[in-house]
Short mmCIF file of C-alpha atoms in Angstrom, two decimals:
data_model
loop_
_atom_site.label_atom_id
_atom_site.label_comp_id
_atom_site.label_asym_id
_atom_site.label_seq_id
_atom_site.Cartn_x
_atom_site.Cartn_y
_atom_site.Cartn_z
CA UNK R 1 -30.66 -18.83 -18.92
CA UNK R 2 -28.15 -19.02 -22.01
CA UNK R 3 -25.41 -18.95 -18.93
CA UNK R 4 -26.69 -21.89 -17.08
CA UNK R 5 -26.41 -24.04 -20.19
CA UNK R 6 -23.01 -22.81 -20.93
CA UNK R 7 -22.16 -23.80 -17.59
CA UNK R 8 -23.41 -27.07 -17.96
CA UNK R 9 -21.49 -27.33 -21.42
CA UNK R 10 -18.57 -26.25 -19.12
CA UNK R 11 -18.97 -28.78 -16.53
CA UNK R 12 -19.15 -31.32 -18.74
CA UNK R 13 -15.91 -30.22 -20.75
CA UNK R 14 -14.06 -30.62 -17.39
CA UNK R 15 -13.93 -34.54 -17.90
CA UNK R 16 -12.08 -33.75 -21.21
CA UNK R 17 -9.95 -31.28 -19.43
CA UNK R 18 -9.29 -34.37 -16.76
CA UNK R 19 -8.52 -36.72 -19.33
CA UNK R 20 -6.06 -34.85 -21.01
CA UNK R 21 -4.62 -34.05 -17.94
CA UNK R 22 -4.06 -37.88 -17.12
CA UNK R 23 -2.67 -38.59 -20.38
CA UNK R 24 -0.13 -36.20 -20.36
CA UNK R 25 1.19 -37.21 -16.49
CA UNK R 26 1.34 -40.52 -17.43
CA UNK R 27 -1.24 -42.07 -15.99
CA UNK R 28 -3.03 -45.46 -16.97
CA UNK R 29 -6.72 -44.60 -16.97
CA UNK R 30 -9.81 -45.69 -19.08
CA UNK R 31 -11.86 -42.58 -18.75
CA UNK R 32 -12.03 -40.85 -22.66
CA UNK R 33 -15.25 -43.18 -23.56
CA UNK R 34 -16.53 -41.03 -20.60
CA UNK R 35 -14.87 -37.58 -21.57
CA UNK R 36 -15.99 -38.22 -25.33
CA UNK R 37 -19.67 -38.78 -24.02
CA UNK R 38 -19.04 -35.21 -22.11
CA UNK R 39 -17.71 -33.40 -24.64
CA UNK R 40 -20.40 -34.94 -27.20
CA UNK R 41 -23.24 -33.82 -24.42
CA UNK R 42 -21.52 -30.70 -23.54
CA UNK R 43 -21.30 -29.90 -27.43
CA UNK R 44 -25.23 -29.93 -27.54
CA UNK R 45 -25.91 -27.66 -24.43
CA UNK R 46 -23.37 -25.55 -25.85
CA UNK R 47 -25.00 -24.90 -29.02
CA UNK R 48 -28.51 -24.24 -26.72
CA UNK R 49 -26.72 -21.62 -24.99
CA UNK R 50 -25.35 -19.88 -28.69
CA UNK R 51 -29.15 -20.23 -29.98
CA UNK R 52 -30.22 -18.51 -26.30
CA UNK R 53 -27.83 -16.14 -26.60
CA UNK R 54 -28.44 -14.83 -29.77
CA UNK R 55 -32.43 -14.64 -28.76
CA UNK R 56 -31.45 -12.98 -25.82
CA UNK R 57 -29.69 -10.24 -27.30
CA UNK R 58 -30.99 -10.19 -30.64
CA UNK R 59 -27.93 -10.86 -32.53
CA UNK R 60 -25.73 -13.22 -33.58
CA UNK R 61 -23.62 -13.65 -30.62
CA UNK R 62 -19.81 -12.81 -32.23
CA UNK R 63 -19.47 -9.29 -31.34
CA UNK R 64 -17.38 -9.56 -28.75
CA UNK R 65 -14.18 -11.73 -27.31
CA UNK R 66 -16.29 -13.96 -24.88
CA UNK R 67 -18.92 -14.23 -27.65
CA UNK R 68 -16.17 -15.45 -30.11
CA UNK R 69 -14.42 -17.47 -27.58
CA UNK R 70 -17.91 -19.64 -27.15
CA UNK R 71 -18.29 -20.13 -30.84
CA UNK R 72 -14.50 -21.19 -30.99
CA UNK R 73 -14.97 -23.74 -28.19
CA UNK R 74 -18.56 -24.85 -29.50
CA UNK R 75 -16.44 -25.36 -33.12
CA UNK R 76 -13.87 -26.76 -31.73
CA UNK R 77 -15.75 -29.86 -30.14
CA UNK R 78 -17.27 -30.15 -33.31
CA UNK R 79 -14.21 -30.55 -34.99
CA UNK R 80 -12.73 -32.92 -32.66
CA UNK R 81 -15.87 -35.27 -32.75
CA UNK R 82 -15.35 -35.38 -36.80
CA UNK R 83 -11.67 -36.29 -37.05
CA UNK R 84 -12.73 -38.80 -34.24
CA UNK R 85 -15.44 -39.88 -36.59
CA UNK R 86 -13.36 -40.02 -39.55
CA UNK R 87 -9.74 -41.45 -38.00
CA UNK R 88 -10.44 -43.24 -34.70
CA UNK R 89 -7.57 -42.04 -32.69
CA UNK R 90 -8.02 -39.91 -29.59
CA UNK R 91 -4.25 -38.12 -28.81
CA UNK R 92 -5.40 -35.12 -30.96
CA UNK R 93 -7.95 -34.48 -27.39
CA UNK R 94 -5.18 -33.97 -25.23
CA UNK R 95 -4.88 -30.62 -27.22
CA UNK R 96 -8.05 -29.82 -27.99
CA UNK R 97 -10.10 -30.33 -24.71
CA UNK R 98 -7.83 -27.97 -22.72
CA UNK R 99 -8.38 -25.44 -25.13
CA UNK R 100 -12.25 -26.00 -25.18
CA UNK R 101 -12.46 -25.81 -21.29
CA UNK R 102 -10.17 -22.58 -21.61
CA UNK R 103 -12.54 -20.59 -23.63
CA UNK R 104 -15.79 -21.61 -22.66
CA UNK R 105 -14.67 -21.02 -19.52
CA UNK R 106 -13.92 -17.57 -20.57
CA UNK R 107 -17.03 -17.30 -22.30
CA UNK R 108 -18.98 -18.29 -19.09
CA UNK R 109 -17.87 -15.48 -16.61
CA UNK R 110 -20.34 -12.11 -16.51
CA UNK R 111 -19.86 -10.52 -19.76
CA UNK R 112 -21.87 -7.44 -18.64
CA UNK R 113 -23.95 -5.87 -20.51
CA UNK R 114 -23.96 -5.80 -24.51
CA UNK R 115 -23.12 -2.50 -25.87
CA UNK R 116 -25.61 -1.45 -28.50
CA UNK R 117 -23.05 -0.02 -31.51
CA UNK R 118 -24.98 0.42 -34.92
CA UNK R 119 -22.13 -0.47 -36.77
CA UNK R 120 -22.21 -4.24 -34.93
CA UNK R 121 -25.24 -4.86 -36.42
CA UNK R 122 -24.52 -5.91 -39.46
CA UNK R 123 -24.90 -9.63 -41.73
CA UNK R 124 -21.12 -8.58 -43.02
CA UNK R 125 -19.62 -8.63 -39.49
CA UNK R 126 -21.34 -11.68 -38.52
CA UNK R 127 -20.23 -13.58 -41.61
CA UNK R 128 -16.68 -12.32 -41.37
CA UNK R 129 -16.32 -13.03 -37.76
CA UNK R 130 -18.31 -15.90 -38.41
CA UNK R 131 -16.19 -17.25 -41.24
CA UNK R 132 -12.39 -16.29 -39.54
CA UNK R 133 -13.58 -18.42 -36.22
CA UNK R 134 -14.07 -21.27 -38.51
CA UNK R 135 -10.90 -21.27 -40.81
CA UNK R 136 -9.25 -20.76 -37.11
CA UNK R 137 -10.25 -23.94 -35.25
CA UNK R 138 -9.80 -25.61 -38.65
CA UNK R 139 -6.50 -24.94 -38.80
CA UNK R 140 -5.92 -25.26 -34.97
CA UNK R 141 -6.10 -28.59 -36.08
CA UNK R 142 -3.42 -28.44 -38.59
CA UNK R 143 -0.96 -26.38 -35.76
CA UNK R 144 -1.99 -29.81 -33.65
CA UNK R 145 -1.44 -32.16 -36.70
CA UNK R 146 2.39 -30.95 -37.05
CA UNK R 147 3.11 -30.85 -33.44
CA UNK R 148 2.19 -34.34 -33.35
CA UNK R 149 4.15 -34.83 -36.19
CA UNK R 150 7.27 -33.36 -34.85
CA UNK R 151 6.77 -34.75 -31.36
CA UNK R 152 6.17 -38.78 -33.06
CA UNK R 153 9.41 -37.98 -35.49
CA UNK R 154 11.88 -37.38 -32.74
CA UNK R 155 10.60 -40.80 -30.60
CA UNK R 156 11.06 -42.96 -33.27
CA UNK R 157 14.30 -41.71 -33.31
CA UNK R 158 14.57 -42.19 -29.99
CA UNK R 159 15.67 -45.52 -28.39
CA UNK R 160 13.33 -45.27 -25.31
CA UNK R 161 10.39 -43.36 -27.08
CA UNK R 162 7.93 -42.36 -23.85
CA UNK R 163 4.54 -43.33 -23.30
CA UNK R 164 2.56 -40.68 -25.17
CA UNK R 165 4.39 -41.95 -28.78
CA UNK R 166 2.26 -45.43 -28.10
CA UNK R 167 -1.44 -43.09 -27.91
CA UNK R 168 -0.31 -41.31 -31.74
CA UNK R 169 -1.28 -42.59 -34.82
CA UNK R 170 1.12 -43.35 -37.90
CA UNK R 171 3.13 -40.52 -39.38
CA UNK R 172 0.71 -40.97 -42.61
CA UNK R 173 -2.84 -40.55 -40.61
CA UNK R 174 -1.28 -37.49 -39.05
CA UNK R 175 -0.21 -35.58 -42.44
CA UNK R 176 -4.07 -36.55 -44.02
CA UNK R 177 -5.31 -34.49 -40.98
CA UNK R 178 -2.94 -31.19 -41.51
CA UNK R 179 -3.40 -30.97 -44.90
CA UNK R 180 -7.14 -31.86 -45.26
CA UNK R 181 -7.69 -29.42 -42.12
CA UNK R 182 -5.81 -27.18 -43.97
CA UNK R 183 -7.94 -27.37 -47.08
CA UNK R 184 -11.16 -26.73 -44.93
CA UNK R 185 -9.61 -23.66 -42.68
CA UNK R 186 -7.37 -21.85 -45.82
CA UNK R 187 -11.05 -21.05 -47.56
CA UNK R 188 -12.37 -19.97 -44.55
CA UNK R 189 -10.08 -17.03 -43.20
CA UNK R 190 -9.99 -16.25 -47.45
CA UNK R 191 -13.72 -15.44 -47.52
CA UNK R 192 -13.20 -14.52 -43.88
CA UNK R 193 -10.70 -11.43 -44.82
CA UNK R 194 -13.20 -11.13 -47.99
CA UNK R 195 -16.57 -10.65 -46.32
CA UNK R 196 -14.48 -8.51 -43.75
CA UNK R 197 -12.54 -5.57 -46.29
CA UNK R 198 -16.38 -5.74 -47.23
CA UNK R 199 -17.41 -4.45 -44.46
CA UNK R 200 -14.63 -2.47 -43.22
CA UNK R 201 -14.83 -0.26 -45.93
CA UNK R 202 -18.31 0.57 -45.96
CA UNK R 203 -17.60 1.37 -42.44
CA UNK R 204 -14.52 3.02 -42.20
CA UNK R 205 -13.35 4.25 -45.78
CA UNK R 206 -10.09 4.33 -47.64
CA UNK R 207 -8.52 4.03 -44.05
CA UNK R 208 -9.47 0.45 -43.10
CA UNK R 209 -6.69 -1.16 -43.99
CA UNK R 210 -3.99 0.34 -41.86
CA UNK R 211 -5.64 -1.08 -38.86
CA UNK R 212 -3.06 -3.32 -37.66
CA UNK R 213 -5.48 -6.58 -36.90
CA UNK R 214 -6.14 -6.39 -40.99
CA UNK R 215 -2.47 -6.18 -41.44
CA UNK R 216 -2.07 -9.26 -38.80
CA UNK R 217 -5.07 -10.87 -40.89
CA UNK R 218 -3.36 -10.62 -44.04
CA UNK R 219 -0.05 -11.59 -42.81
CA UNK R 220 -1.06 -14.82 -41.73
CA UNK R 221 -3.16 -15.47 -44.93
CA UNK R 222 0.04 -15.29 -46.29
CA UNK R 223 1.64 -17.73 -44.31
CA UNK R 224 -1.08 -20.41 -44.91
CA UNK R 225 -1.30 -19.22 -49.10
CA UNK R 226 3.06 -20.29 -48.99
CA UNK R 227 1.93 -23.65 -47.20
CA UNK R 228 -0.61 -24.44 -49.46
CA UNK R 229 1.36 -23.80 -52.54
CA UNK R 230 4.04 -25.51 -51.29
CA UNK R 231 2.25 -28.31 -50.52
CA UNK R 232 0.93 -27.87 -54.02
CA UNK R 233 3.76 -27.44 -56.35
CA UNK R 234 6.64 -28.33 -54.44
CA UNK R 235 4.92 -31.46 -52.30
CA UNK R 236 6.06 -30.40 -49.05
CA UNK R 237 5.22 -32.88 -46.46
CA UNK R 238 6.59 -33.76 -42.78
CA UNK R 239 8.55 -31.53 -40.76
CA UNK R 240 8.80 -28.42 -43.32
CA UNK R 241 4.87 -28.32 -43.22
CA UNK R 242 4.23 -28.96 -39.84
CA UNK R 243 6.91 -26.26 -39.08
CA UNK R 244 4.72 -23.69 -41.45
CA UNK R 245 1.83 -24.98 -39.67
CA UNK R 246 3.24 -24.16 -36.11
CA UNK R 247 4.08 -20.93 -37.63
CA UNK R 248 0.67 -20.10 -39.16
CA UNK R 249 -1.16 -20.79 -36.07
CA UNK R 250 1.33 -18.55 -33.97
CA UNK R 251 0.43 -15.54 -36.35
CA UNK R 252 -3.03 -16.76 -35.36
CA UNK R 253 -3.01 -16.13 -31.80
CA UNK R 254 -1.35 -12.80 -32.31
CA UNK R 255 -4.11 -11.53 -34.38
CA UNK R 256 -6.93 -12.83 -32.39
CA UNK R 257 -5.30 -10.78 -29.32
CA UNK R 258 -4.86 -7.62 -31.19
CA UNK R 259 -7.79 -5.60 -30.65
CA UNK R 260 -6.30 -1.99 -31.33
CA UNK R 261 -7.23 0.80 -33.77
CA UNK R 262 -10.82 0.36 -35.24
CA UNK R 263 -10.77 -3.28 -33.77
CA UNK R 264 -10.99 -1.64 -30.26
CA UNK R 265 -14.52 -2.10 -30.38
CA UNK R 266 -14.80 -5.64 -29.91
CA UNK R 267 -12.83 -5.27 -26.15
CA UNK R 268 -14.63 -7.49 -23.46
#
């Protein structure tokens, strides 16, 4: 049943998928009042088909990639509805619907059956995986926040900016959303890689952290630590931050696809 409401959550995170694909060609349309309604609707049958889920298979449903896609997508509507809440400007959906259509979709195809591991059912892995999904579609929106930055910099340079500069909001707005999303993901992934040495060495001993998704982990805690200092102590702003930002979120995406050495276990 959990799939049929995922599904519906899916359908309805289509419209956002269409408007963002109308923005980006160009073309003059009034439909995000609908998509918002969609992806506001589709955000509630979503989180039915995470509670359903984790009845159905008696577990908080994070243990593996199309369980942590769903909870990324689910998260990442949420987010978007709050900085909608809080700033009143829409351009940030034309990344962030894709990207929710994209993994519940990937969430919604036959998962097959659940493998029954002792070692998966745990409260430390479903914190840590718990708390790493959230600092990541935190700071998905910071990544967004400084490639709208870059993108708005260079057409008001420009002497024919195009039509998607006239959607963004000021250069100000934009910086207040990568460094407060910032302050909200950083803590995350930190008690994320926390919760997660935690339970990695119960598990696996002295040996846990030559797996190379902790070394991944740590390198882009790293990343985000220098941004945050620097934005600190040195008041970086603009294009140096939203180049760290880009950076950070690239680290990202190559540790959420390494699933080698004792991370193997969380394969689809």
């Amino acid at each position: 049943m959990q799939q049929l409401w995922l599904r519906v959550a899916l359908a309805l995170y289509s419209l956002g998928l269409l408007h963002s694909i109308l923005t980006v060609v160009g073309r003059k349309q009034r439909v995000f009042r609908i998509a918002l309604g969609a992806i506001s609707l589709g955000a509630v049958f979503h989180l039915v088909a995470l509670v359903e889920d984790g009845l159905a298979t008696q577990h908080f449903p994070v243990t593996t990639l199309p369980e942590a896609a769903s909870l990324a997508a689910f998260l990442l509507a949420c987010w978007f509805l709050l900085v909608y809440w809080r700033y009143r400007f829409h351009s940030i959906s034309v990344f962030v619907f894709p990207l929710v259509f994209v993994l519940t979709l990937t969430a919604a195809v036959d998962r097959g059956p659940y493998a029954e591991l002792p070692l998966l059912r745990t409260a430390w892995l479903y914190i840590h995986v718990s708390l790493i999904i959230l600092g990541y579609t935190a700071l998905f929106l910071t990544f967004v926040a400084g490639v709208m930055y870059l993108i708005l910099e260079r057409e008001l340079k420009s002497k024919k900016p195009r039509a998607f500069y006239h959607r963004l909001p000021p250069l100000e707005t934009i910086d207040d959303l990568a460094y407060k999303s910032l302050t909200i993901g950083f803590p995350f992934i930190t008690l994320g890689i926390v919760s997660g040495a935690f339970w990695a060495s119960s598990v696996w001993g002295p040996s846990w952290p030559l797996d190379p998704k902790i070394a991944l982990s740590f390198t882009t805690w790293l990343i985000y630590l220098s941004l945050v200092f620097a934005r600190w102590s040195v008041g970086w702003r603009g294009r140096k931050a939203a180049y760290f930002a880009i950076a950070g979120f690239v680290a990202i995406l190559v540790t959420w696809g390494t699933n080698s050495g004792l991370h193997s276990f969380v394969s689809p």
